[in-house]
Structure formats: C-alpha cells, structure tokens
Amino acid sequence: MEINWNELRAAASKAMSNAYAPYSKFPVGVAGLVDDGRIVTGCNVENASYGVALCAECGLISNLISTGGGKLVAVACVDRHGNSLMPCGRCRQLLWEHGGPTCLLDSVSGIKTMAEILPDAFGAHDLTDRL
Ligand code: THU
C-alpha cells in the first residue's frame, strides 16, 4: 500500500492544533493510515488531575475502533512544530496491538517498523502461547 507520509504528517499536525494541553503546554497530534485507506487521528487531552491525561495515541486508537476498526499500516506523531515525535512506551504498546510488527512509524531517526521501536513486544500471542 502506497503511504503518503506528507499527508499523514499534515493530518497529525491538524489534530495537534486541537490538542487540549493547558497543563504541559505540549500539544501532540498523531495520524494513522488504516489498511482500508482511511486516516484516523488523535490529540492529547489533559486533565486537572494530571495523571488522567490521555496521550494523542489513545485518541487515535479510540478513533480507529469507533470508526470501524482495521489494522494500522503507518503512523505519524508530531509535536507543536510538526516535527516527528516518538510515542511514549505505553503508546507503543497501544500501536502494537492495532498495527503489529510491520506497521511503519515516522520516527525521529527515519521510517521504522513497530518491531524496531518495540522489540520483543508483549502481545496477544503471549496470552495463548503460554497457557
Ligand atoms: N504525549 C502524547 O500525547 N503522546 C506521547 O506519546 C508522549 C506524550 C502527551 C502527554 C502529555 O499531554 C504531553 O504529551 C506531555 O507529556
């Protein structure tokens, strides 16, 4: 599947402009290309109870599932300047669940696979293989 990285980055930046980040003042946006061709997005949503903050990737996954599901093929996450931002550890796990090892990420050091940014990941297979 052809991946238009500029389109994905632009969608991530657009989502970033809607971020609710009054506490950290660190808006984040993310966009994912789904295997059926649609683009899903998310932005971070903070809370006065700081620890309850939702990362942009949480919104992305919610958007993915609530609009019909599917598998993530490629993901771009950006900061306020539109520069690539690495998903935090928890969010890598979220992306892994819905993208798997071959999903591509626009990383700070080039396009990488999820297998590269979350090596030896824990996943659904562990729940069945280890019975
Ligand atoms: N943040 C994300 O949205 N995604 C990440 O992968 C890293 C961190 C947000 C959470 C918080 O609202 C702000 O960035 C500062 O940590």
PDB file of C-alpha atoms and ligand atoms in Angstrom:
ATOM      1  CA  MET A   1       0.000   0.000   0.000  1.00  0.00           C
ATOM      2  CA  GLU A   2       1.311   3.420  -1.011  1.00  0.00           C
ATOM      3  CA  ILE A   3       1.990   5.634   2.015  1.00  0.00           C
ATOM      4  CA  ASN A   4       1.707   9.385   1.612  1.00  0.00           C
ATOM      5  CA  TRP A   5       3.822  10.471   4.567  1.00  0.00           C
ATOM      6  CA  ASN A   6       3.268  14.177   3.937  1.00  0.00           C
ATOM      7  CA  GLU A   7      -0.491  13.665   4.037  1.00  0.00           C
ATOM      8  CA  LEU A   8      -0.170  11.703   7.282  1.00  0.00           C
ATOM      9  CA  ARG A   9       2.077  14.343   8.864  1.00  0.00           C
ATOM     10  CA  ALA A  10      -0.372  17.072   7.815  1.00  0.00           C
ATOM     11  CA  ALA A  11      -3.293  15.154   9.358  1.00  0.00           C
ATOM     12  CA  ALA A  12      -1.269  14.723  12.556  1.00  0.00           C
ATOM     13  CA  SER A  13      -0.474  18.450  12.669  1.00  0.00           C
ATOM     14  CA  LYS A  14      -4.138  19.315  12.147  1.00  0.00           C
ATOM     15  CA  ALA A  15      -5.121  17.046  15.035  1.00  0.00           C
ATOM     16  CA  MET A  16      -2.321  18.568  17.134  1.00  0.00           C
ATOM     17  CA  SER A  17      -3.904  22.001  16.686  1.00  0.00           C
ATOM     18  CA  ASN A  18      -6.966  20.658  18.551  1.00  0.00           C
ATOM     19  CA  ALA A  19      -4.990  19.283  21.492  1.00  0.00           C
ATOM     20  CA  TYR A  20      -6.143  20.122  25.000  1.00  0.00           C
ATOM     21  CA  ALA A  21      -2.845  20.569  26.814  1.00  0.00           C
ATOM     22  CA  PRO A  22      -3.258  23.517  29.193  1.00  0.00           C
ATOM     23  CA  TYR A  23      -1.001  21.951  31.843  1.00  0.00           C
ATOM     24  CA  SER A  24       2.031  20.701  29.947  1.00  0.00           C
ATOM     25  CA  LYS A  25       1.543  23.153  27.088  1.00  0.00           C
ATOM     26  CA  PHE A  26       2.899  20.328  24.946  1.00  0.00           C
ATOM     27  CA  PRO A  27       0.353  19.615  22.211  1.00  0.00           C
ATOM     28  CA  VAL A  28       0.701  16.340  20.357  1.00  0.00           C
ATOM     29  CA  GLY A  29      -1.052  15.081  17.247  1.00  0.00           C
ATOM     30  CA  VAL A  30      -1.000  11.694  15.600  1.00  0.00           C
ATOM     31  CA  ALA A  31      -2.391  10.213  12.400  1.00  0.00           C
ATOM     32  CA  GLY A  32      -2.596   6.649  11.250  1.00  0.00           C
ATOM     33  CA  LEU A  33      -3.230   5.108   7.844  1.00  0.00           C
ATOM     34  CA  VAL A  34      -5.590   2.134   8.127  1.00  0.00           C
ATOM     35  CA  ASP A  35      -5.455  -0.904   5.833  1.00  0.00           C
ATOM     36  CA  ASP A  36      -8.742   0.146   4.206  1.00  0.00           C
ATOM     37  CA  GLY A  37      -7.246   3.521   3.231  1.00  0.00           C
ATOM     38  CA  ARG A  38      -8.855   5.765   5.791  1.00  0.00           C
ATOM     39  CA  ILE A  39      -6.861   8.091   8.031  1.00  0.00           C
ATOM     40  CA  VAL A  40      -7.586   8.260  11.740  1.00  0.00           C
ATOM     41  CA  THR A  41      -6.232  10.898  14.090  1.00  0.00           C
ATOM     42  CA  GLY A  42      -5.875  11.831  17.732  1.00  0.00           C
ATOM     43  CA  CYS A  43      -4.577  14.575  20.001  1.00  0.00           C
ATOM     44  CA  ASN A  44      -3.622  14.645  23.655  1.00  0.00           C
ATOM     45  CA  VAL A  45      -6.321  15.532  26.162  1.00  0.00           C
ATOM     46  CA  GLU A  46      -5.072  16.550  29.601  1.00  0.00           C
ATOM     47  CA  ASN A  47      -6.915  16.832  32.898  1.00  0.00           C
ATOM     48  CA  ALA A  48      -6.669  18.877  36.097  1.00  0.00           C
ATOM     49  CA  SER A  49      -5.935  15.524  37.692  1.00  0.00           C
ATOM     50  CA  TYR A  50      -2.643  15.337  35.784  1.00  0.00           C
ATOM     51  CA  GLY A  51      -2.225  11.570  35.789  1.00  0.00           C
ATOM     52  CA  VAL A  52      -5.509  11.114  33.947  1.00  0.00           C
ATOM     53  CA  ALA A  53      -4.152  12.764  30.794  1.00  0.00           C
ATOM     54  CA  LEU A  54      -4.793  10.902  27.565  1.00  0.00           C
ATOM     55  CA  CYS A  55      -1.961  10.719  25.069  1.00  0.00           C
ATOM     56  CA  ALA A  56      -2.724  11.534  21.460  1.00  0.00           C
ATOM     57  CA  GLU A  57      -2.316   7.868  20.563  1.00  0.00           C
ATOM     58  CA  CYS A  58      -5.158   6.919  22.922  1.00  0.00           C
ATOM     59  CA  GLY A  59      -7.435   9.170  20.890  1.00  0.00           C
ATOM     60  CA  LEU A  60      -6.108   7.673  17.670  1.00  0.00           C
ATOM     61  CA  ILE A  61      -6.911   4.134  18.779  1.00  0.00           C
ATOM     62  CA  SER A  62     -10.348   5.178  20.019  1.00  0.00           C
ATOM     63  CA  ASN A  63     -10.986   6.830  16.658  1.00  0.00           C
ATOM     64  CA  LEU A  64      -9.742   3.713  14.836  1.00  0.00           C
ATOM     65  CA  ILE A  65     -12.081   1.396  16.698  1.00  0.00           C
ATOM     66  CA  SER A  66     -15.094   3.698  16.791  1.00  0.00           C
ATOM     67  CA  THR A  67     -14.950   4.255  13.025  1.00  0.00           C
ATOM     68  CA  GLY A  68     -14.851   0.584  12.093  1.00  0.00           C
ATOM     69  CA  GLY A  69     -11.534  -0.843  13.255  1.00  0.00           C
ATOM     70  CA  GLY A  70      -8.919  -2.268  10.917  1.00  0.00           C
ATOM     71  CA  LYS A  71      -5.166  -2.522  11.039  1.00  0.00           C
ATOM     72  CA  LEU A  72      -2.788   0.422  11.246  1.00  0.00           C
ATOM     73  CA  VAL A  73      -0.327   0.426   8.345  1.00  0.00           C
ATOM     74  CA  ALA A  74       1.574   3.634   9.086  1.00  0.00           C
ATOM     75  CA  VAL A  75       1.633   6.208  11.869  1.00  0.00           C
ATOM     76  CA  ALA A  76       2.981   9.753  12.167  1.00  0.00           C
ATOM     77  CA  CYS A  77       3.145  11.530  15.520  1.00  0.00           C
ATOM     78  CA  VAL A  78       4.103  15.214  15.715  1.00  0.00           C
ATOM     79  CA  ASP A  79       4.915  17.970  18.195  1.00  0.00           C
ATOM     80  CA  ARG A  80       3.773  21.605  18.019  1.00  0.00           C
ATOM     81  CA  HIS A  81       6.282  22.319  15.229  1.00  0.00           C
ATOM     82  CA  GLY A  82       5.095  19.423  13.117  1.00  0.00           C
ATOM     83  CA  ASN A  83       8.292  17.524  13.858  1.00  0.00           C
ATOM     84  CA  SER A  84       8.281  13.767  14.398  1.00  0.00           C
ATOM     85  CA  LEU A  85       7.749  12.735  17.984  1.00  0.00           C
ATOM     86  CA  MET A  86       8.343   9.264  19.378  1.00  0.00           C
ATOM     87  CA  PRO A  87       5.304   7.663  21.023  1.00  0.00           C
ATOM     88  CA  CYS A  88       5.848   7.010  24.735  1.00  0.00           C
ATOM     89  CA  GLY A  89       6.266   3.434  25.918  1.00  0.00           C
ATOM     90  CA  ARG A  90       2.601   2.902  26.787  1.00  0.00           C
ATOM     91  CA  CYS A  91       1.548   4.258  23.425  1.00  0.00           C
ATOM     92  CA  ARG A  92       3.944   1.955  21.580  1.00  0.00           C
ATOM     93  CA  GLN A  93       2.055  -0.903  23.199  1.00  0.00           C
ATOM     94  CA  LEU A  94      -1.270   0.600  22.062  1.00  0.00           C
ATOM     95  CA  LEU A  95       0.028   0.921  18.499  1.00  0.00           C
ATOM     96  CA  TRP A  96       1.435  -2.611  18.602  1.00  0.00           C
ATOM     97  CA  GLU A  97      -1.977  -4.081  19.376  1.00  0.00           C
ATOM     98  CA  HIS A  98      -3.537  -2.488  16.287  1.00  0.00           C
ATOM     99  CA  GLY A  99      -0.584  -2.299  13.930  1.00  0.00           C
ATOM    100  CA  GLY A 100       1.561  -5.296  14.726  1.00  0.00           C
ATOM    101  CA  PRO A 101       5.239  -5.676  13.904  1.00  0.00           C
ATOM    102  CA  THR A 102       5.056  -4.403  10.311  1.00  0.00           C
ATOM    103  CA  CYS A 103       3.259  -1.128  10.969  1.00  0.00           C
ATOM    104  CA  LEU A 104       5.555   1.744   9.988  1.00  0.00           C
ATOM    105  CA  LEU A 105       6.349   4.745  12.176  1.00  0.00           C
ATOM    106  CA  ASP A 106       7.697   8.117  11.080  1.00  0.00           C
ATOM    107  CA  SER A 107      10.359   8.090  13.786  1.00  0.00           C
ATOM    108  CA  VAL A 108      12.891  10.766  14.743  1.00  0.00           C
ATOM    109  CA  SER A 109      15.500   8.635  13.007  1.00  0.00           C
ATOM    110  CA  GLY A 110      13.599   7.756   9.853  1.00  0.00           C
ATOM    111  CA  ILE A 111      10.835   5.338   8.942  1.00  0.00           C
ATOM    112  CA  LYS A 112      10.932   2.324  11.243  1.00  0.00           C
ATOM    113  CA  THR A 113       8.789  -0.709  11.864  1.00  0.00           C
ATOM    114  CA  MET A 114       6.952  -1.254  15.115  1.00  0.00           C
ATOM    115  CA  ALA A 115       9.153  -4.321  15.596  1.00  0.00           C
ATOM    116  CA  GLU A 116      12.118  -1.938  15.680  1.00  0.00           C
ATOM    117  CA  ILE A 117      10.626   0.539  18.114  1.00  0.00           C
ATOM    118  CA  LEU A 118       9.092  -2.084  20.409  1.00  0.00           C
ATOM    119  CA  PRO A 119      11.378  -5.118  20.144  1.00  0.00           C
ATOM    120  CA  ASP A 120      10.310  -8.437  21.621  1.00  0.00           C
ATOM    121  CA  ALA A 121       6.929  -6.923  22.370  1.00  0.00           C
ATOM    122  CA  PHE A 122       4.390  -8.494  24.633  1.00  0.00           C
ATOM    123  CA  GLY A 123       1.235  -9.162  22.655  1.00  0.00           C
ATOM    124  CA  ALA A 124      -1.918 -11.192  22.224  1.00  0.00           C
ATOM    125  CA  HIS A 125       0.132 -14.231  21.177  1.00  0.00           C
ATOM    126  CA  ASP A 126       1.653 -14.416  24.644  1.00  0.00           C
ATOM    127  CA  LEU A 127      -1.789 -14.894  26.155  1.00  0.00           C
ATOM    128  CA  THR A 128      -2.373 -18.010  24.066  1.00  0.00           C
ATOM    129  CA  ASP A 129       1.149 -19.414  23.619  1.00  0.00           C
ATOM    130  CA  ARG A 130       1.816 -19.573  27.340  1.00  0.00           C
ATOM    131  CA  LEU A 131      -1.263 -21.441  28.526  1.00  0.00           C
TER     132      LEU A 131
HETATM  133  N1  THU B   1       2.078  12.778  24.969  1.00  0.00           N
HETATM  134  C1  THU B   1       1.366  12.199  23.970  1.00  0.00           C
HETATM  135  O1  THU B   1       0.258  12.643  23.642  1.00  0.00           O
HETATM  136  N2  THU B   1       1.892  11.120  23.348  1.00  0.00           N
HETATM  137  C2  THU B   1       3.115  10.583  23.624  1.00  0.00           C
HETATM  138  O2  THU B   1       3.465   9.543  23.081  1.00  0.00           O
HETATM  139  C3  THU B   1       4.022  11.298  24.539  1.00  0.00           C
HETATM  140  C4  THU B   1       3.381  12.280  25.426  1.00  0.00           C
HETATM  141  C5  THU B   1       1.485  13.911  25.680  1.00  0.00           C
HETATM  142  C6  THU B   1       1.010  13.592  27.080  1.00  0.00           C
HETATM  143  C7  THU B   1       1.019  14.951  27.724  1.00  0.00           C
HETATM  144  O3  THU B   1      -0.241  15.576  27.479  1.00  0.00           O
HETATM  145  C8  THU B   1       2.096  15.726  26.982  1.00  0.00           C
HETATM  146  O4  THU B   1       2.418  14.958  25.832  1.00  0.00           O
HETATM  147  C9  THU B   1       3.381  15.934  27.801  1.00  0.00           C
HETATM  148  O5  THU B   1       3.861  14.729  28.296  1.00  0.00           O
END
